Structure formats: C-alpha cells, structure tokens
Tab-separated table of C-alpha atoms and ligand atoms in Angstrom:
chain	number	residue	atom	x	y	z
A	97	MET	CA	-37.539	-33.322	-3.717
A	98	ILE	CA	-37.719	-36.092	-6.339
A	99	LYS	CA	-35.395	-34.023	-8.450
A	100	SER	CA	-32.760	-33.508	-5.832
A	101	LYS	CA	-32.925	-37.228	-4.954
A	102	LYS	CA	-32.175	-38.044	-8.552
A	103	GLN	CA	-29.148	-35.767	-8.642
A	104	LEU	CA	-27.765	-37.013	-5.317
A	105	SER	CA	-28.195	-40.628	-6.312
A	106	VAL	CA	-25.045	-40.460	-8.313
A	107	SER	CA	-23.162	-40.335	-5.102
A	108	ALA	CA	-25.496	-39.947	-2.223
A	109	ILE	CA	-23.410	-39.567	0.920
A	110	GLU	CA	-24.170	-40.846	4.364
A	111	ASN	CA	-22.233	-38.201	6.242
A	112	GLY	CA	-20.379	-35.190	4.919
A	113	THR	CA	-20.596	-31.864	3.151
A	114	VAL	CA	-22.134	-30.865	-0.206
A	115	ILE	CA	-21.002	-27.554	-1.673
A	116	ASP	CA	-23.330	-26.325	-4.361
A	117	HIS	CA	-23.620	-23.300	-6.578
A	118	ILE	CA	-19.883	-22.927	-7.270
A	119	PRO	CA	-19.273	-21.018	-10.561
A	120	ALA	CA	-17.957	-23.742	-12.909
A	121	ASP	CA	-14.736	-21.843	-13.634
A	122	SER	CA	-14.039	-21.463	-9.859
A	123	LEU	CA	-14.137	-25.179	-9.082
A	124	PHE	CA	-10.413	-25.708	-9.223
A	125	ASP	CA	-9.851	-22.530	-7.061
A	126	VAL	CA	-12.220	-23.966	-4.467
A	127	ILE	CA	-10.467	-27.365	-4.456
A	128	GLN	CA	-7.097	-25.556	-3.950
A	129	ILE	CA	-8.413	-23.163	-1.231
A	130	LEU	CA	-9.921	-26.041	0.899
A	131	GLY	CA	-6.909	-28.218	0.268
A	132	LEU	CA	-9.148	-31.096	-1.106
A	133	ASN	CA	-6.242	-32.351	-3.240
A	134	LYS	CA	-4.545	-33.335	0.017
A	135	LEU	CA	-7.437	-35.256	1.597
A	136	ASP	CA	-7.869	-39.026	1.342
A	137	LYS	CA	-11.607	-38.989	1.743
A	138	MET	CA	-14.166	-40.058	-0.867
A	139	MET	CA	-15.177	-37.076	-3.060
A	140	THR	CA	-17.285	-36.422	-6.030
A	141	PHE	CA	-16.908	-33.368	-8.320
A	142	GLY	CA	-19.474	-32.312	-10.941
A	143	THR	CA	-18.992	-29.446	-13.202
A	144	ASN	CA	-20.523	-27.575	-16.173
A	145	LEU	CA	-23.985	-28.438	-14.741
A	146	GLU	CA	-26.846	-26.162	-15.763
A	147	SER	CA	-27.698	-23.446	-13.405
A	148	LYS	CA	-30.267	-20.785	-13.791
A	149	LYS	CA	-28.356	-18.438	-11.431
A	150	LEU	CA	-24.811	-19.103	-12.562
A	151	GLY	CA	-25.032	-20.367	-16.095
A	152	ARG	CA	-22.737	-23.228	-15.428
A	153	LYS	CA	-22.135	-24.498	-11.937
A	154	ALA	CA	-20.036	-26.989	-10.258
A	155	ILE	CA	-20.833	-29.157	-7.207
A	156	ILE	CA	-18.550	-30.946	-4.632
A	157	LYS	CA	-19.694	-33.782	-2.419
A	158	LEU	CA	-17.414	-34.839	0.386
A	159	SER	CA	-17.808	-37.910	2.442
A	160	ASN	CA	-17.010	-37.675	6.162
A	161	VAL	CA	-15.555	-34.147	5.734
A	162	PHE	CA	-16.766	-31.235	7.810
A	163	PHE	CA	-15.265	-27.786	7.859
A	164	ASP	CA	-15.413	-25.012	10.346
A	165	GLU	CA	-16.884	-21.644	9.385
A	166	ILE	CA	-13.482	-19.826	9.043
A	167	ASP	CA	-12.244	-22.358	6.522
A	168	LEU	CA	-15.457	-22.130	4.511
A	169	ASN	CA	-15.560	-18.504	4.343
A	170	ARG	CA	-12.252	-18.571	2.497
A	171	ILE	CA	-13.970	-19.884	-0.599
A	172	ALA	CA	-16.331	-16.854	-0.509
A	173	LEU	CA	-13.785	-14.952	-2.668
A	174	VAL	CA	-14.268	-17.183	-5.662
A	175	ALA	CA	-17.792	-18.623	-4.951
A	176	PRO	CA	-19.674	-15.932	-3.090
A	177	GLN	CA	-22.990	-17.694	-3.853
A	178	ALA	CA	-21.925	-21.107	-2.640
A	179	LYS	CA	-24.543	-23.018	-0.580
A	180	LEU	CA	-23.545	-25.768	1.833
A	181	ASN	CA	-25.498	-28.712	3.045
A	182	ILE	CA	-24.185	-30.660	6.002
A	183	ILE	CA	-25.375	-34.289	5.738
A	184	ARG	CA	-25.869	-36.717	8.481
A	185	ASN	CA	-27.505	-40.052	7.975
A	186	TYR	CA	-28.376	-39.225	4.262
A	187	LYS	CA	-30.213	-36.151	5.609
A	188	VAL	CA	-29.501	-32.456	5.275
A	189	VAL	CA	-29.087	-31.324	8.874
A	190	GLU	CA	-27.766	-27.891	8.240
A	191	LYS	CA	-27.627	-25.349	5.411
A	192	ARG	CA	-25.075	-22.614	5.360
A	193	VAL	CA	-24.032	-19.752	3.109
A	194	VAL	CA	-20.598	-18.254	2.855
A	195	GLU	CA	-19.446	-14.738	3.785
A	196	ILE	CA	-16.197	-12.925	2.813
A	197	PRO	CA	-14.128	-12.434	5.908
A	198	ASP	CA	-12.681	-9.052	6.907
A	199	GLU	CA	-9.108	-10.292	6.602
A	200	ILE	CA	-7.674	-12.831	4.190
A	201	GLU	CA	-4.500	-14.631	4.589
A	202	SER	CA	-2.371	-16.640	2.128
A	203	ILE	CA	-5.208	-17.319	-0.365
A	204	ALA	CA	-4.802	-14.563	-2.980
A	205	LYS	CA	-1.819	-13.112	-4.697
A	206	CYS	CA	-1.078	-9.360	-4.539
A	207	VAL	CA	-1.480	-7.562	-7.872
A	208	ASN	CA	1.593	-5.458	-7.404
A	209	PRO	CA	4.653	-7.047	-8.975
A	210	LYS	CA	6.919	-4.768	-6.764
A	211	CYS	CA	5.146	-6.003	-3.529
A	212	ILE	CA	7.313	-7.885	-0.950
A	213	THR	CA	4.958	-10.799	-1.146
A	214	ASN	CA	5.913	-11.279	-4.731
A	215	ASN	CA	9.566	-10.923	-4.121
A	216	GLU	CA	10.352	-12.786	-0.911
A	217	ASN	CA	8.917	-15.710	0.897
A	218	VAL	CA	6.222	-13.726	2.641
A	219	LYS	CA	2.584	-14.992	3.117
A	220	THR	CA	-0.037	-12.580	1.588
A	221	ARG	CA	-2.359	-10.771	3.911
A	222	PHE	CA	-5.211	-8.491	2.892
A	223	TYR	CA	-7.944	-6.282	4.347
A	224	VAL	CA	-11.241	-6.706	2.546
A	225	VAL	CA	-12.183	-3.071	1.767
A	226	SER	CA	-15.250	-3.989	-0.297
A	227	LYS	CA	-17.210	-7.244	-0.004
A	228	GLU	CA	-19.654	-6.671	-2.848
A	229	LYS	CA	-17.067	-5.682	-5.441
A	230	VAL	CA	-14.204	-7.832	-3.838
A	231	ALA	CA	-11.454	-5.311	-3.223
A	232	LEU	CA	-8.541	-6.387	-1.154
A	233	LYS	CA	-5.989	-3.977	0.326
A	234	CYS	CA	-2.595	-5.534	0.723
A	235	HIS	CA	-1.271	-5.305	4.364
A	236	TYR	CA	2.179	-4.762	3.036
A	237	CYS	CA	2.268	-2.599	-0.100
A	238	GLU	CA	-1.167	-1.067	0.621
A	239	LYS	CA	-2.299	-1.624	-3.012
A	240	ILE	CA	-5.746	-2.756	-3.920
A	241	THR	CA	-6.272	-6.166	-5.708
A	242	ASP	CA	-9.729	-6.291	-7.216
A	243	LYS	CA	-11.854	-9.128	-8.552
A	244	GLU	CA	-10.460	-8.682	-12.172
A	245	ASN	CA	-6.922	-9.141	-10.931
A	246	LEU	CA	-7.654	-11.804	-8.418
A	247	VAL	CA	-5.286	-14.767	-8.549
A	248	ILE	CA	-5.599	-17.651	-6.092
A	249	LEU	CA	-2.396	-19.008	-4.804
B	221	MET	CA	4.894	5.597	20.339
B	222	LYS	CA	7.590	4.023	22.377
B	223	ASN	CA	9.102	0.960	20.681
B	224	ARG	CA	6.557	1.122	17.888
B	225	SER	CA	7.655	1.092	14.297
B	226	LEU	CA	6.797	3.884	12.003
B	227	VAL	CA	6.038	2.419	8.623
B	228	SER	CA	3.072	4.325	7.259
B	229	ILE	CA	1.774	7.835	8.202
B	230	ALA	CA	-1.467	6.100	9.074
B	231	ASP	CA	0.352	4.394	11.946
B	232	TYR	CA	0.170	7.693	13.902
B	233	SER	CA	-3.089	9.248	15.142
B	234	LYS	CA	-3.760	12.961	14.801
B	235	LYS	CA	-2.661	13.357	18.475
B	236	GLU	CA	0.681	11.483	17.761
B	237	VAL	CA	1.362	13.485	14.749
B	238	LEU	CA	0.902	16.746	16.737
B	239	ARG	CA	3.115	15.397	19.463
B	240	ILE	CA	5.970	14.703	17.035
B	241	LEU	CA	5.575	18.290	15.683
B	242	GLU	CA	5.753	19.804	19.153
B	243	LEU	CA	8.897	17.788	20.004
B	244	ALA	CA	10.480	18.953	16.635
B	245	VAL	CA	10.009	22.567	17.889
B	246	GLU	CA	12.129	21.768	20.876
B	247	PHE	CA	14.837	20.209	18.715
B	248	GLU	CA	14.886	23.230	16.338
B	249	LYS	CA	15.649	25.415	19.419
B	250	ASN	CA	18.318	23.041	20.649
B	251	PRO	CA	19.483	20.535	17.960
B	252	TYR	CA	22.667	19.430	19.905
B	253	GLN	CA	21.695	17.347	22.886
B	254	GLN	CA	23.442	14.311	24.146
B	255	LEU	CA	20.267	12.212	24.177
B	256	LEU	CA	21.366	9.198	22.128
B	257	ASN	CA	24.772	8.659	23.763
B	258	ASN	CA	23.827	5.139	24.683
B	259	ASN	CA	22.074	4.241	21.431
B	260	VAL	CA	23.235	2.488	18.288
B	261	ILE	CA	20.985	3.202	15.246
B	262	ALA	CA	21.348	1.245	12.061
B	263	THR	CA	20.646	3.014	8.738
B	264	LEU	CA	20.053	0.334	6.072
B	265	PHE	CA	19.798	1.838	2.550
B	266	PHE	CA	19.129	-1.123	0.261
B	267	GLU	CA	18.880	1.528	-2.488
B	268	PRO	CA	20.890	4.758	-2.412
B	269	SER	CA	19.115	8.038	-1.323
B	270	THR	CA	21.936	10.354	-0.283
B	271	ARG	CA	19.659	13.162	0.901
B	272	THR	CA	17.437	11.135	3.159
B	273	ARG	CA	20.307	9.084	4.607
B	274	LEU	CA	22.369	12.153	5.525
B	275	SER	CA	19.329	13.861	7.025
B	276	PHE	CA	18.863	10.901	9.377
B	277	GLU	CA	22.567	10.541	10.080
B	278	SER	CA	22.780	14.253	10.875
B	279	ALA	CA	19.783	13.975	13.236
B	280	ILE	CA	21.394	10.999	15.000
B	281	SER	CA	24.892	12.588	15.155
B	282	ARG	CA	23.673	15.802	16.628
B	283	LEU	CA	22.238	13.806	19.401
B	284	GLY	CA	25.308	11.851	20.102
B	285	GLY	CA	24.147	8.539	18.719
B	286	LYS	CA	26.296	5.958	17.006
B	287	ILE	CA	25.475	4.897	13.449
B	288	ILE	CA	26.016	1.521	11.755
B	289	GLY	CA	24.742	0.423	8.315
B	290	PHE	CA	25.258	0.757	4.473
B	291	SER	CA	24.396	3.238	1.877
B	292	ASP	CA	23.579	0.748	-0.848
B	293	SER	CA	23.303	-2.994	-0.788
B	294	SER	CA	25.871	-3.825	-3.522
B	295	SER	CA	28.590	-4.584	-0.948
B	296	THR	CA	26.488	-6.601	1.485
B	297	SER	CA	25.183	-10.277	1.918
B	298	VAL	CA	21.956	-9.097	0.267
B	299	GLN	CA	23.953	-9.298	-2.885
B	300	LYS	CA	24.733	-12.931	-2.134
B	301	GLY	CA	21.034	-13.664	-2.050
B	302	GLU	CA	20.304	-13.220	1.730
B	303	SER	CA	16.541	-12.771	2.422
B	304	LEU	CA	15.378	-9.542	3.885
B	305	LYS	CA	14.131	-11.543	6.966
B	306	ASP	CA	17.603	-12.801	7.675
B	307	THR	CA	19.306	-9.445	7.211
B	308	ILE	CA	16.871	-7.649	9.460
B	309	LYS	CA	16.868	-10.351	12.176
B	310	THR	CA	20.626	-10.340	12.200
B	311	ILE	CA	21.158	-6.497	12.223
B	312	SER	CA	18.270	-6.243	15.038
B	313	ASN	CA	21.018	-7.810	17.325
B	314	TYR	CA	23.462	-4.962	16.772
B	315	CYS	CA	21.268	-1.887	17.208
B	316	ASP	CA	18.281	-0.282	19.106
B	317	LEU	CA	16.447	0.972	16.067
B	318	ILE	CA	16.607	0.422	12.293
B	319	VAL	CA	16.088	3.132	9.715
B	320	MET	CA	15.542	1.414	6.354
B	321	ARG	CA	15.048	2.276	2.781
B	322	HIS	CA	14.237	-0.418	0.214
B	323	PRO	CA	13.017	-0.464	-3.316
B	324	ILE	CA	10.366	-3.279	-2.653
B	325	GLU	CA	6.909	-2.090	-1.537
B	326	GLY	CA	5.797	-3.411	1.829
B	327	SER	CA	9.368	-4.278	2.769
B	328	ALA	CA	9.295	-2.042	5.811
B	329	ARG	CA	6.018	-3.424	7.178
B	330	TYR	CA	7.429	-6.909	6.784
B	331	ALA	CA	10.650	-5.840	8.435
B	332	SER	CA	8.704	-4.504	11.399
B	333	GLU	CA	7.142	-7.912	11.914
B	334	VAL	CA	10.451	-9.877	11.911
B	335	ALA	CA	12.690	-7.375	13.781
B	336	SER	CA	13.219	-7.271	17.468
B	337	VAL	CA	13.773	-3.525	17.430
B	338	PRO	CA	11.518	-0.741	15.998
B	339	ILE	CA	11.759	0.083	12.315
B	340	VAL	CA	11.512	3.546	10.847
B	341	ASN	CA	10.541	3.452	7.209
B	342	ALA	CA	12.725	5.877	5.108
B	343	GLY	CA	10.972	4.920	1.790
B	344	ASP	CA	9.619	1.604	0.497
B	345	GLY	CA	9.372	1.835	-3.240
B	346	ALA	CA	6.463	3.963	-4.264
B	347	ASN	CA	4.528	3.102	-1.240
B	348	GLN	CA	5.284	5.179	2.023
B	349	HIS	CA	7.796	7.710	3.267
B	350	PRO	CA	6.275	8.775	6.549
B	351	THR	CA	9.133	10.938	7.921
B	352	GLN	CA	8.903	13.044	4.775
B	353	THR	CA	5.206	13.624	5.531
B	354	LEU	CA	5.955	14.638	9.009
B	355	LEU	CA	8.607	17.080	7.880
B	356	ASP	CA	6.223	18.586	5.420
B	357	MET	CA	3.628	19.058	8.111
B	358	TYR	CA	6.242	20.647	10.407
B	359	SER	CA	7.081	23.081	7.501
B	360	ILE	CA	3.406	23.965	7.045
B	361	LYS	CA	2.713	24.416	10.700
B	362	LYS	CA	5.869	26.518	11.142
B	363	THR	CA	5.131	28.710	8.215
B	364	GLN	CA	1.393	29.073	8.717
B	365	ASN	CA	1.195	28.902	12.502
B	366	THR	CA	-1.500	26.334	12.136
B	367	LEU	CA	-2.531	23.175	10.324
B	368	ASP	CA	-6.218	23.987	10.216
B	369	ASN	CA	-8.378	25.283	7.391
B	370	LEU	CA	-5.496	25.710	4.875
B	371	ASN	CA	-5.618	25.812	1.023
B	372	ILE	CA	-2.927	23.516	-0.356
B	373	PHE	CA	-2.088	23.342	-4.083
B	374	MET	CA	-0.331	20.232	-5.199
B	375	VAL	CA	1.400	20.544	-8.627
B	376	GLY	CA	3.027	17.999	-10.957
B	377	ASP	CA	2.950	14.253	-10.866
B	378	LEU	CA	0.006	13.505	-8.602
B	379	LYS	CA	-0.527	9.977	-9.838
B	380	TYR	CA	2.758	8.377	-8.779
B	381	GLY	CA	3.996	10.976	-6.213
B	382	ARG	CA	3.913	9.093	-2.955
B	383	THR	CA	4.787	12.382	-0.961
B	384	VAL	CA	1.598	14.064	-2.194
B	385	HIS	CA	-0.490	10.986	-1.324
B	386	SER	CA	0.746	10.654	2.206
B	387	LEU	CA	0.466	14.436	2.752
B	388	LEU	CA	-3.133	14.399	1.535
B	389	ILE	CA	-4.011	11.643	3.929
B	390	ALA	CA	-2.253	13.249	6.920
B	391	MET	CA	-3.686	16.815	6.206
B	392	SER	CA	-7.152	15.545	5.748
B	393	TYR	CA	-7.330	15.538	9.612
B	394	PHE	CA	-7.249	19.334	9.489
B	395	ASN	CA	-10.147	20.531	7.224
B	396	THR	CA	-7.730	21.234	4.325
B	397	THR	CA	-8.963	22.463	0.886
B	398	PHE	CA	-7.017	20.921	-1.865
B	399	ASN	CA	-6.274	22.147	-5.386
B	400	PHE	CA	-4.679	19.622	-7.856
B	401	ILE	CA	-2.641	20.881	-10.837
B	402	SER	CA	-1.392	18.125	-13.045
B	403	PRO	CA	-1.419	16.795	-16.579
B	404	LYS	CA	-4.414	14.497	-17.422
B	405	GLU	CA	-2.173	11.406	-17.374
B	406	LEU	CA	-0.752	12.179	-13.943
B	407	LYS	CA	-4.028	13.101	-12.134
B	408	MET	CA	-4.634	12.393	-8.455
B	409	PRO	CA	-5.889	8.796	-8.259
B	410	ALA	CA	-9.647	8.215	-7.623
B	411	VAL	CA	-8.981	6.456	-4.345
B	412	TYR	CA	-7.624	9.671	-2.753
B	413	LYS	CA	-10.449	11.831	-4.061
B	414	LEU	CA	-12.891	9.293	-2.638
B	415	HIS	CA	-11.111	9.598	0.662
B	416	LEU	CA	-11.716	13.354	0.573
B	417	ASP	CA	-15.370	12.940	-0.560
B	418	ASN	CA	-16.046	10.657	2.400
B	419	LEU	CA	-14.748	13.218	4.744
B	420	GLY	CA	-16.600	16.089	3.046
B	421	LEU	CA	-13.467	18.002	2.102
B	422	LYS	CA	-13.253	20.250	-0.869
B	423	TYR	CA	-10.881	19.710	-3.768
B	424	TYR	CA	-10.519	21.169	-7.307
B	425	GLU	CA	-8.660	19.817	-10.317
B	426	HIS	CA	-6.880	21.909	-12.870
B	427	THR	CA	-4.652	21.024	-15.801
B	428	ASP	CA	-2.462	24.137	-15.551
B	429	PHE	CA	-1.610	27.005	-13.147
B	430	THR	CA	-4.687	29.048	-12.539
B	431	GLU	CA	-5.471	32.494	-11.193
B	432	TYR	CA	-6.841	30.648	-8.096
B	433	ILE	CA	-3.225	30.185	-6.971
B	434	SER	CA	-3.718	33.657	-5.420
B	435	GLU	CA	-5.726	31.726	-2.827
B	436	ALA	CA	-2.936	29.192	-1.950
B	437	ASP	CA	-1.382	29.010	1.521
B	438	ILE	CA	0.963	26.267	0.399
B	439	VAL	CA	2.093	25.311	-3.066
B	440	TYR	CA	3.587	21.823	-3.047
B	441	MET	CA	5.630	21.135	-6.161
B	442	THR	CA	6.681	17.774	-7.524
B	443	ARG	CA	8.704	16.581	-10.495
B	444	VAL	CA	7.020	15.491	-13.724
B	445	GLN	CA	9.204	12.674	-15.017
B	446	LYS	CA	9.434	11.697	-18.645
B	447	GLU	CA	9.360	8.057	-17.945
B	448	ARG	CA	5.791	8.318	-16.366
B	449	PHE	CA	4.347	9.036	-19.797
B	450	SER	CA	3.170	6.326	-22.224
B	451	ASP	CA	3.368	8.833	-25.061
B	452	PRO	CA	6.542	10.816	-25.240
B	453	ILE	CA	4.830	13.461	-27.274
B	454	GLU	CA	2.365	14.051	-24.324
B	455	TYR	CA	5.466	14.752	-22.199
B	456	GLU	CA	6.905	17.241	-24.601
B	457	LYS	CA	3.649	19.055	-24.620
B	458	VAL	CA	3.305	19.479	-20.887
B	459	LYS	CA	7.018	19.507	-19.596
B	460	ASN	CA	7.028	23.350	-19.460
B	461	VAL	CA	3.473	23.771	-18.178
B	462	TYR	CA	4.206	22.765	-14.609
B	463	VAL	CA	7.154	25.017	-13.998
B	464	LEU	CA	6.822	27.620	-11.295
B	465	ARG	CA	8.352	31.085	-12.223
B	466	LYS	CA	8.992	34.216	-10.205
B	467	HIS	CA	6.435	36.365	-12.024
B	468	MET	CA	3.692	33.825	-11.138
B	469	LEU	CA	4.150	34.669	-7.439
B	470	GLU	CA	3.149	38.376	-7.770
B	471	LYS	CA	-0.586	37.992	-6.777
B	472	THR	CA	-0.039	35.175	-4.311
B	473	LYS	CA	-0.846	35.523	-0.587
B	474	LYS	CA	1.801	37.015	1.728
B	475	ASN	CA	1.852	33.929	3.843
B	476	MET	CA	2.145	31.507	0.889
B	477	LYS	CA	5.128	29.199	0.941
B	478	ILE	CA	6.551	26.908	-1.793
B	479	LEU	CA	7.501	23.399	-0.723
B	480	HIS	CA	9.225	20.672	-2.649
B	481	PRO	CA	10.502	17.273	-1.437
B	482	LEU	CA	13.749	17.729	-3.495
B	483	PRO	CA	15.701	17.021	-5.516
B	484	ARG	CA	14.305	19.489	-7.941
B	485	VAL	CA	15.101	19.370	-11.703
B	486	ASN	CA	13.545	22.389	-13.498
B	487	GLU	CA	9.991	22.534	-12.093
B	488	ILE	CA	10.875	25.469	-9.899
B	489	ASN	CA	12.785	28.079	-11.851
B	490	GLU	CA	15.977	29.225	-10.106
B	491	ASP	CA	14.602	32.872	-10.127
B	492	VAL	CA	12.192	31.688	-7.367
B	493	ASP	CA	14.945	30.726	-5.007
B	494	GLU	CA	15.670	34.177	-3.656
B	495	ASN	CA	11.930	34.866	-3.139
B	496	MET	CA	10.597	35.008	0.436
B	497	LYS	CA	8.052	32.475	-0.480
B	498	ALA	CA	10.524	29.815	-1.451
B	499	TYR	CA	10.855	27.540	1.522
B	500	TYR	CA	12.216	24.134	0.039
B	501	PHE	CA	15.705	24.417	1.382
B	502	THR	CA	14.573	25.311	4.909
B	503	GLN	CA	12.043	22.435	4.562
B	504	ALA	CA	15.006	20.071	4.064
B	505	LEU	CA	16.546	21.455	7.338
B	506	ASN	CA	13.316	20.871	9.135
B	507	GLY	CA	13.739	17.236	8.288
B	508	VAL	CA	16.602	16.923	10.670
B	509	TYR	CA	14.512	18.264	13.632
B	510	THR	CA	11.518	16.193	12.737
B	511	ARG	CA	13.692	13.041	12.523
B	512	GLN	CA	15.239	13.891	15.889
B	513	ALA	CA	11.646	14.086	17.375
B	514	ILE	CA	10.730	10.697	15.769
B	515	LEU	CA	13.736	8.821	16.769
B	516	THR	CA	13.736	10.059	20.446
B	517	SER	CA	10.044	9.430	20.762
B	518	ILE	CA	10.256	5.801	19.513
B	519	LEU	CA	13.317	5.158	21.680
B	520	GLY	CA	11.281	6.366	24.635
B	521	ILE	CA	13.702	9.144	25.431
B	522	LYS	CA	11.206	11.971	24.736
C	739	ZN	ZN1	1.118	-6.123	-1.802
C-alpha cells in the first residue's frame, strides 16, 4: 500500500481512471484507440516502468475521464493484460480487466493489400476467430490478420 | 434467399444450396422461360472475364431478362476515379439485381452493404466466386446422383485456387473424402485442413498422381501457373507432373468424372477430351442453369 501511494503521488487523481499494465511499446496504440489525443482532460503518461510481468510497462492516469466497457475492450487487442482502476475521491472504487470483443470495427488494418478496406474509403471490420492468439478474420476479404501483422489505424 | 445478396458460398446453408441445385434441374429441362420479362439485370465487370459474363448473360437472355452493364471498366466513370460506392449506388437505381466481378477482394461484400438491390458476386479477386461453386456442385450431383460420401481429388494449384477452397467448404457438408495432389509450394493451406479436421473428415496429400486415383469419384483439375512460383526452376520441375493424360484414366472408376473451372491451358491433355469421363465442357453448360436458378431465386420468382 505504501508503495502504490508513492507511485500515485506523482499525479494522484481525485476522480478518474488509471490504466495500468500496458506493454510499453503499446502505449501510443492505446492513446490512439481511446482517442486520448483529442481529449482536453488532465492526463499523465508513464512509460518504460519496470514490470515483473511485462518487462517494461506503461501507465495512463486520466482525471475525470470514465469509459464504458465497449470502449475499453477495444484496447485488449494491444494490451490484453491491462488493469483498470476507477477512482472516486482518491479511492479505487472499482477494478476491471479487459476482454477482446467478438467483433472489432475500425481499429485494426487488414493485412491483405488487395482488400477493399485498403483500396477505398471503407471502415475495417473483423470477426475475432482466436482471442488467445489474436486472429482477426476480415468481414470483407475473409483473410486472417494475426498478431504479428497487426497494425492499429 | 429472396432479395438476399450472394457474396460468399458460406452465405447459403446446406438447405439453400440443395434448393438451388433442385431449381437448376428444372432449368436444365426447360432453359427458355419468360420469367425475367419484367426485370433489368446489371452485369458490371470491373475486370474482364468473358466466360463468366457470357454465362450470366446467356442465363438472363434465355429467361427474357434485359441486361445493362459493362465488360471492363476502362470506358466507365470508374476510370475517372469514381468510388465503388458511388458506382454501385447509382447503378442500383437502374436495375433489379447486380452481377459484379471486381479485382479487389471484399468488393462484393461492400457493394452488398451500399446497394439497394441484391448483389451476386461473380468473383472478387482471389476471394470468392460462389456461382462457380454451385455449378461445380450441380455437376457433381448430376454425374454421381448424390453429393454424399464421395471421394474428390483436387489437382494443381491448391494454395491460390479459390474454386477449390470454396468447393472444399461447400462439400464438407456432405461427408466428402478429399485427396489433394499438388506441388509442395502450392499445397492446400492449413486453414482448410483445420476445417476438415474439426469436422472429422478424411483427407490425404500427394505430390503427384497416385494409384489411388482409381478410387476417385471426381477429379477436379486446376491450372498450375508459372507466376505462383518464387523459384522458376521449381516450376520447370513440376510443370508436366500435374497434367492429366488419357492413359491415366484406365483404372479409374466407371462413374468418375473430370471437372475443370476453365480456361484450361495444358493441364488436361487434349486426348482426354473425347473420353466419357471428361465433363468440363458440360460443366460450363451447367453454369447457365445454375445461374438461372440463383437469379430467379434471389428475385423471388422461384
Ligand atoms: Zn480484408
């Protein structure tokens, strides 16, 4: 408890959301997916922090920002182990984990260069065929995009 | 099936596939019927495919329907940079159904989402060509009197051949045993073998024609194209291995038939053409009946 207080003291927030256990190299993807670059709220980002689980992790603290579950699950593609703390009055009132949804819209790019989504102004749409390995089947060209080829739009 | 687009063979259930095949029997008996007198059908070929286009247009003409469209996009507004969405939305106003072929994969699915009329996919790049699959199944059923428990040999380019992939998916409803004959570089992709594993269906892989061909009910031939090989020497080594010749038919089953989506290059020797087991030209004719069945079913006439 003492340790976590020390960490939070950098930017303890009164109300908001803390997203922890983001792989360090996915921080900018998470910012993009959640559209944080377009918000005018107070935010703190920490990255390349030591983590036993992830090697190097990133953390995001957002004042007065709350997400609904659907929005949060969108980050599961790039940060499947992310842990969320919802803060009210400086206290963690809720903890959440993320889960990859069954369908994914307009987050990832289809791996197939001949796909309509890479040739015309068409939003990507995928069916998640494997959650553990992250395999996305394109609704349009029916090709599989796997974790290795995953590019966030 | 009324008013529903046909983009991928997986859009039809087993029951719906069987209904199309039954309707095609009716059209084979009587291909000239004035059923589409009041219909205008657009055939939009964003890339040329004379064979497929003429098959559709023959199917429509024999039923008295009117045809509008183009046979390649070089003379259209697509050339001026019009989006597929705008082209499809506009042409939707002029017809009751759109048959389209397009080099971009997923284009037909997208078109079906923006069009106000049903879309029939006549090939979207290397992705889907469901009317080909249905005519293949019609040919199999007609020559074998059943679709159940057959042994199908697929020969040639099994990696990139969309017709064999779709046929495999569709025939996996019918307890089919598969034999794959292909060069190592062009093997059936793992995802399709996994599909068969999940269903508990049997399949065997070979790198050349084997004595087991005597067990085949259907031999489905495809082209092995030079440009598919990363190493041209590999192509030279295998180019004559996947050629079917008359003498190879000697020990095959009486009911065995040879299918090919056409056009053929040299993978079926011409000495096979006169053999009773050669079925590929009749297969092409079956395409007309199958397409008549598909169009009338989607338009709600049958
Ligand atoms: Zn795609």
